[in-house]
Coordinates of C-alpha atoms and ligand atoms in Angstrom, one line a residue:
Chain A
M12 CA 22.3 8.9 68.5
S13 CA 25.9 10.1 68.6
T14 CA 26.6 13.8 69.4
P15 CA 27.4 16.0 66.4
R16 CA 31.0 16.7 65.7
L17 CA 32.6 19.5 63.8
V18 CA 34.6 18.7 60.6
Q19 CA 36.8 21.4 59.1
V20 CA 36.4 21.6 55.3
R21 CA 37.7 24.8 53.7
Q22 CA 36.6 24.3 50.1
N23 CA 35.6 26.8 47.5
V24 CA 32.0 26.0 46.3
L25 CA 32.8 27.1 42.7
K26 CA 36.1 25.2 42.6
H27 CA 34.9 23.1 39.7
N28 CA 34.2 26.1 37.6
D29 CA 37.3 27.9 38.7
V30 CA 39.5 25.0 37.7
L31 CA 37.9 24.6 34.3
A32 CA 38.2 28.4 33.7
R33 CA 41.9 28.3 34.5
V34 CA 42.5 25.4 32.1
L35 CA 40.5 27.3 29.4
R36 CA 42.4 30.5 30.0
E37 CA 45.7 28.7 29.6
R38 CA 44.5 27.0 26.4
L39 CA 43.3 30.3 24.9
N40 CA 46.6 32.1 25.9
K41 CA 48.7 29.3 24.4
A42 CA 46.7 29.5 21.1
G43 CA 47.1 33.3 21.1
V44 CA 43.3 33.9 21.4
F45 CA 42.2 37.0 23.3
A46 CA 38.8 36.2 24.9
V47 CA 36.3 39.0 25.7
S48 CA 33.1 38.3 27.6
L49 CA 30.1 40.6 27.7
V50 CA 27.5 41.0 30.4
S51 CA 24.5 43.3 30.7
S52 CA 20.8 43.3 31.5
P53 CA 18.4 42.3 28.7
G54 CA 17.9 45.0 26.2
A55 CA 21.1 46.9 26.8
G56 CA 22.1 46.5 23.2
K57 CA 24.7 43.8 23.7
T58 CA 24.0 42.1 20.4
A59 CA 24.0 45.3 18.3
F60 CA 27.3 46.3 19.9
L61 CA 28.8 42.9 19.3
E62 CA 27.6 42.8 15.6
Q63 CA 29.3 46.2 14.9
T64 CA 32.4 45.2 16.8
L65 CA 32.7 41.9 14.8
K66 CA 32.1 43.7 11.5
Q67 CA 34.7 46.3 12.2
L68 CA 37.3 43.8 13.5
R69 CA 37.1 41.1 10.9
S70 CA 39.3 42.9 8.3
T71 CA 42.2 43.1 10.7
C72 CA 41.6 40.3 13.1
R73 CA 40.3 36.7 13.0
V74 CA 37.3 36.8 15.2
A75 CA 34.5 34.5 16.3
A76 CA 31.7 34.7 18.8
L77 CA 29.8 32.4 21.3
V78 CA 26.4 33.6 22.2
G79 CA 24.6 32.4 25.4
D80 CA 20.9 32.5 25.4
L81 CA 18.2 30.8 27.5
A82 CA 16.3 29.3 24.6
T83 CA 16.3 31.0 21.2
D84 CA 19.0 31.4 18.6
N85 CA 17.9 34.9 17.4
D86 CA 21.0 36.6 18.6
A87 CA 23.3 34.0 16.9
A88 CA 21.4 34.3 13.7
R89 CA 21.7 38.1 13.8
L90 CA 25.4 37.9 14.6
A91 CA 26.0 35.5 11.7
R92 CA 25.3 38.6 9.5
A93 CA 28.7 39.8 10.6
E94 CA 30.1 36.9 8.5
V95 CA 32.3 35.4 11.2
P96 CA 32.0 32.0 12.9
V97 CA 29.2 32.2 15.5
K98 CA 27.9 29.5 17.8
Q99 CA 25.0 29.4 20.1
I100 CA 25.1 28.2 23.6
T101 CA 21.6 27.4 24.8
T102 CA 21.6 27.4 28.6
G103 CA 18.0 26.2 29.0
T104 CA 17.0 27.3 32.5
V105 CA 20.4 28.4 33.6
C106 CA 20.7 32.1 34.0
H107 CA 24.4 32.5 33.3
L108 CA 27.3 30.9 31.3
E109 CA 29.8 28.6 33.0
A110 CA 33.3 27.7 32.0
E111 CA 32.2 24.2 31.1
M112 CA 29.6 25.5 28.6
V113 CA 32.3 27.7 26.9
A114 CA 34.8 24.8 26.7
R115 CA 32.1 22.5 25.2
A116 CA 31.1 25.1 22.6
L117 CA 34.7 25.4 21.5
E118 CA 35.0 21.7 20.7
G119 CA 35.8 21.2 17.1
W120 CA 37.1 24.8 16.7
N121 CA 40.8 25.2 15.7
L122 CA 41.8 27.9 18.2
S123 CA 45.1 28.6 16.3
E124 CA 43.0 30.1 13.5
L125 CA 41.5 32.7 15.8
D126 CA 42.9 36.0 17.3
C127 CA 39.9 37.2 19.2
L128 CA 36.9 35.4 20.7
F129 CA 33.8 37.1 22.0
I130 CA 31.6 35.4 24.6
E131 CA 28.1 37.0 25.0
N132 CA 26.6 36.0 28.4
V133 CA 22.9 35.7 29.1
G134 CA 21.3 39.0 29.8
N135 CA 21.6 39.2 33.6
L136 CA 23.5 41.5 35.9
V137 CA 23.5 39.2 39.0
C138 CA 24.4 35.6 38.4
P139 CA 27.2 35.9 35.8
S140 CA 29.4 37.7 38.3
S141 CA 30.2 34.5 40.2
Y142 CA 31.5 32.6 37.2
D143 CA 34.9 32.9 35.7
L144 CA 34.7 32.0 32.0
G145 CA 38.5 32.0 31.3
E146 CA 38.2 35.4 29.5
A147 CA 41.0 37.9 29.4
L148 CA 38.6 40.9 29.5
R149 CA 35.1 41.2 30.9
L150 CA 32.9 44.0 29.6
V151 CA 29.8 45.2 31.4
L152 CA 27.3 47.2 29.2
M153 CA 24.6 49.5 30.3
S154 CA 22.4 51.6 28.1
V155 CA 21.5 55.2 28.6
T156 CA 17.8 54.2 29.1
E157 CA 18.7 52.2 32.2
G158 CA 19.5 55.2 34.5
E159 CA 22.8 56.6 35.8
D160 CA 22.6 54.6 39.1
K161 CA 22.6 51.1 37.6
P162 CA 26.2 50.4 38.8
L163 CA 25.1 51.3 42.4
K164 CA 22.3 48.8 42.1
Y165 CA 24.5 46.0 40.8
P166 CA 28.0 46.8 42.3
T167 CA 29.3 43.3 42.2
I168 CA 29.0 42.8 38.4
F169 CA 30.5 46.3 37.8
N170 CA 33.3 45.4 40.1
T171 CA 34.1 42.1 38.5
A172 CA 34.2 43.6 35.0
D173 CA 37.3 45.1 33.5
V174 CA 35.7 47.7 31.2
A175 CA 32.3 49.5 31.3
I176 CA 30.5 50.4 28.1
I177 CA 27.6 52.9 28.0
T178 CA 25.5 52.0 24.9
K179 CA 22.9 53.9 22.9
I180 CA 24.7 57.2 23.6
D181 CA 22.8 58.7 20.6
L182 CA 19.7 58.6 22.8
A183 CA 21.3 60.3 25.8
A184 CA 19.8 63.7 25.3
A185 CA 16.3 62.3 24.5
V186 CA 16.2 60.4 27.8
E187 CA 18.0 63.1 29.8
F188 CA 20.9 60.8 30.6
D189 CA 23.6 62.4 32.7
V190 CA 26.9 60.9 31.4
Q191 CA 28.9 62.4 34.2
A192 CA 26.7 61.0 36.9
A193 CA 26.9 57.6 35.3
Q194 CA 30.7 57.8 35.2
Q195 CA 30.7 58.7 38.8
S196 CA 28.5 55.7 39.7
I197 CA 30.9 53.4 37.8
Q198 CA 34.0 54.9 39.4
S199 CA 32.4 54.6 42.8
V200 CA 31.9 50.8 42.6
H201 CA 35.1 50.2 40.5
P202 CA 37.7 53.0 40.7
E203 CA 39.9 53.4 37.6
M204 CA 37.7 51.2 35.4
P205 CA 38.0 52.3 31.7
I206 CA 34.6 53.6 30.4
F207 CA 33.5 54.0 26.8
E208 CA 30.4 55.8 25.6
L209 CA 29.2 54.7 22.2
S210 CA 26.4 54.0 19.8
A211 CA 26.4 50.9 17.7
K212 CA 23.7 52.4 15.6
T213 CA 25.4 55.7 14.6
G214 CA 29.0 54.5 15.1
Q215 CA 29.7 57.3 17.6
G216 CA 32.5 56.3 20.0
M217 CA 33.1 52.9 18.3
Q218 CA 36.6 53.8 17.1
E219 CA 37.8 54.6 20.6
W220 CA 36.6 51.3 21.8
L221 CA 38.2 49.4 18.9
D222 CA 41.5 51.2 19.4
F223 CA 41.5 50.2 23.0
L224 CA 40.7 46.6 22.1
H225 CA 43.4 46.4 19.5
A226 CA 45.9 47.6 22.0
Q227 CA 44.8 44.9 24.5
V228 CA 45.0 42.1 21.9
Q229 CA 48.4 43.1 20.8
R230 CA 49.8 43.2 24.3
Chain B
M28 CA 18.7 32.9 40.3
H29 CA 21.9 30.8 40.5
E30 CA 21.6 30.3 44.3
L31 CA 19.7 27.0 43.9
S32 CA 22.5 25.4 41.9
I33 CA 25.0 26.7 44.4
A34 CA 23.1 25.2 47.2
M35 CA 23.0 21.9 45.3
S36 CA 26.8 22.0 44.8
M37 CA 27.3 22.6 48.5
I38 CA 25.0 19.7 49.4
E39 CA 26.9 17.4 47.1
M40 CA 30.2 18.5 48.6
A41 CA 28.9 18.0 52.1
T42 CA 27.4 14.6 51.3
Q43 CA 30.7 13.3 50.0
E44 CA 32.6 14.7 53.0
A45 CA 30.0 13.1 55.4
A46 CA 30.5 9.7 53.7
R47 CA 34.3 10.1 54.0
Q48 CA 33.8 10.8 57.7
G49 CA 31.5 7.8 58.1
A50 CA 28.7 10.1 59.2
A51 CA 25.0 9.5 58.3
R52 CA 23.8 13.0 58.7
V53 CA 25.0 16.6 58.3
T54 CA 23.3 18.8 60.9
A55 CA 24.9 22.1 59.9
L56 CA 27.1 23.6 57.2
H57 CA 29.2 26.7 57.8
L58 CA 29.8 28.9 54.9
K59 CA 32.0 32.0 54.5
L60 CA 30.2 34.4 52.1
G61 CA 32.0 37.4 50.7
Q62 CA 30.0 40.5 50.0
L63 CA 31.4 40.4 46.4
S64 CA 30.7 36.7 45.8
G65 CA 27.7 37.5 43.6
V66 CA 25.5 35.3 45.8
V67 CA 22.4 36.8 47.5
K68 CA 22.3 35.5 51.0
E69 CA 18.5 35.5 51.3
A70 CA 18.1 33.6 48.1
L71 CA 20.7 31.1 49.2
L72 CA 19.0 30.5 52.6
F73 CA 15.7 30.0 50.8
S74 CA 17.2 27.6 48.3
W75 CA 18.9 25.7 51.0
E76 CA 15.7 24.4 52.6
V77 CA 14.3 23.4 49.2
A78 CA 17.5 21.7 48.0
C79 CA 18.2 19.7 51.2
V80 CA 14.9 17.7 51.0
D81 CA 15.7 14.0 50.6
T82 CA 19.4 14.4 51.1
P83 CA 21.6 13.5 54.2
L84 CA 21.3 17.3 54.9
A85 CA 17.6 17.3 55.3
G86 CA 16.7 19.7 58.2
S87 CA 20.3 21.0 58.5
R88 CA 21.2 24.6 59.3
L89 CA 23.1 26.8 56.9
V90 CA 25.3 29.0 59.0
I91 CA 26.6 32.0 57.0
E92 CA 29.6 34.0 58.1
D93 CA 29.6 37.3 56.2
A94 CA 33.0 38.4 54.9
P95 CA 33.2 42.1 54.3
V96 CA 35.2 43.6 51.4
V97 CA 38.7 44.5 52.5
V98 CA 40.6 46.7 50.1
Y99 CA 44.2 47.9 50.1
C100 CA 44.7 51.6 50.3
S101 CA 47.9 52.6 48.6
R102 CA 47.9 56.0 50.2
C103 CA 47.6 54.7 53.8
Q104 CA 49.5 51.6 52.8
R105 CA 47.0 49.6 54.9
E106 CA 44.2 47.1 54.4
R107 CA 40.8 48.7 55.1
P108 CA 37.3 47.1 55.4
L109 CA 34.8 48.9 53.2
D110 CA 31.7 50.5 54.7
S111 CA 29.7 49.8 51.5
I112 CA 30.3 47.9 48.3
Q113 CA 28.9 51.0 46.5
K114 CA 31.9 53.0 47.6
F115 CA 35.4 51.7 46.8
F116 CA 37.2 54.4 48.6
C117 CA 39.4 54.2 51.7
P118 CA 37.1 54.9 54.7
V119 CA 40.0 56.8 56.3
C120 CA 41.7 58.9 53.7
H121 CA 39.0 58.6 50.9
A122 CA 41.4 57.7 48.2
P123 CA 40.0 55.4 45.4
A124 CA 40.8 51.8 46.4
P125 CA 40.3 49.3 43.6
E126 CA 42.6 46.6 45.0
I127 CA 40.5 43.9 46.7
R128 CA 42.1 41.8 49.3
Q129 CA 39.0 40.0 50.6
G130 CA 35.3 39.7 50.0
K131 CA 34.9 37.3 47.1
E132 CA 34.8 34.2 49.2
L133 CA 32.2 31.4 48.7
E134 CA 33.7 28.8 50.8
V135 CA 32.5 25.9 52.9
I136 CA 34.4 26.2 56.2
A137 CA 33.1 23.3 58.3
L138 CA 30.4 20.7 58.7
E139 CA 28.6 19.5 61.8
V140 CA 28.1 15.7 61.2
Q141 CA 26.4 13.0 63.2
Ligands
LIG6 ZN1 43.6 55.4 52.9

């Protein structure tokens, strides 16, 4: 048998996704659509947050949402109550969304009729960090019930996100959540990241987040 | 766990490259893995063995070169490797250092073929 020889390769393993994400980003930009993706662990209140955001935005902004889920369409059904276009992306066994799934879900949609598109990732703080979805803004959500050190346990996802949102802030006192310690954890893994503390249930802090989003969309 | 699908992409990439080189087998794959790639090394190594079965990479080694996170410190005006990805601060002057220069790599560097 011949002796082994070394072949130089230098190729990005996720090149396929990265190329598709770049194409998608250009398409969204050209159509004037501001895309926001959301990542969190299961149960962080992503769907409640998104439902409130969609309801508040729809009077001033043409919004739509894509919702990734392993199997069910419960979240999409719930979001449809916000009376904006919602589409489910069922990932099956795949634990994250990829650019290709987003592009496929947008088939048949007229992007020029949209201003803002939300993409809710599968509840998972590990796998989604590797995949660019062509979004303009990536949000990472954590709830007050998850503990202040969550960002230190999952530094990569907090680092790849652009904005952190602390949800269920109305429960903070009850679960003895230390907001300052959480902010420190976030700033430690991603200095200068904007942080919002809010409750989708009571509406506390929602306006600050929406003002920030409006400013981003209009930029 | 997305490491299995990542292992499969690497195997597909290596199989194509081996065919282009006229090689029957790949005996090793060298990967550069950034600390911020979002890929767990142990999970990838575990997935590798499973995914290689019945491919031209069966029995091959996955050689991982860890790439630390390097940030740019605007106060020192220098690139600095981070001690820990839990602390994005310059290890010398302790200024916050959000600007990443290296550490997101997930890159096949080389193959050993036969
Ligand atoms: Zn410094």
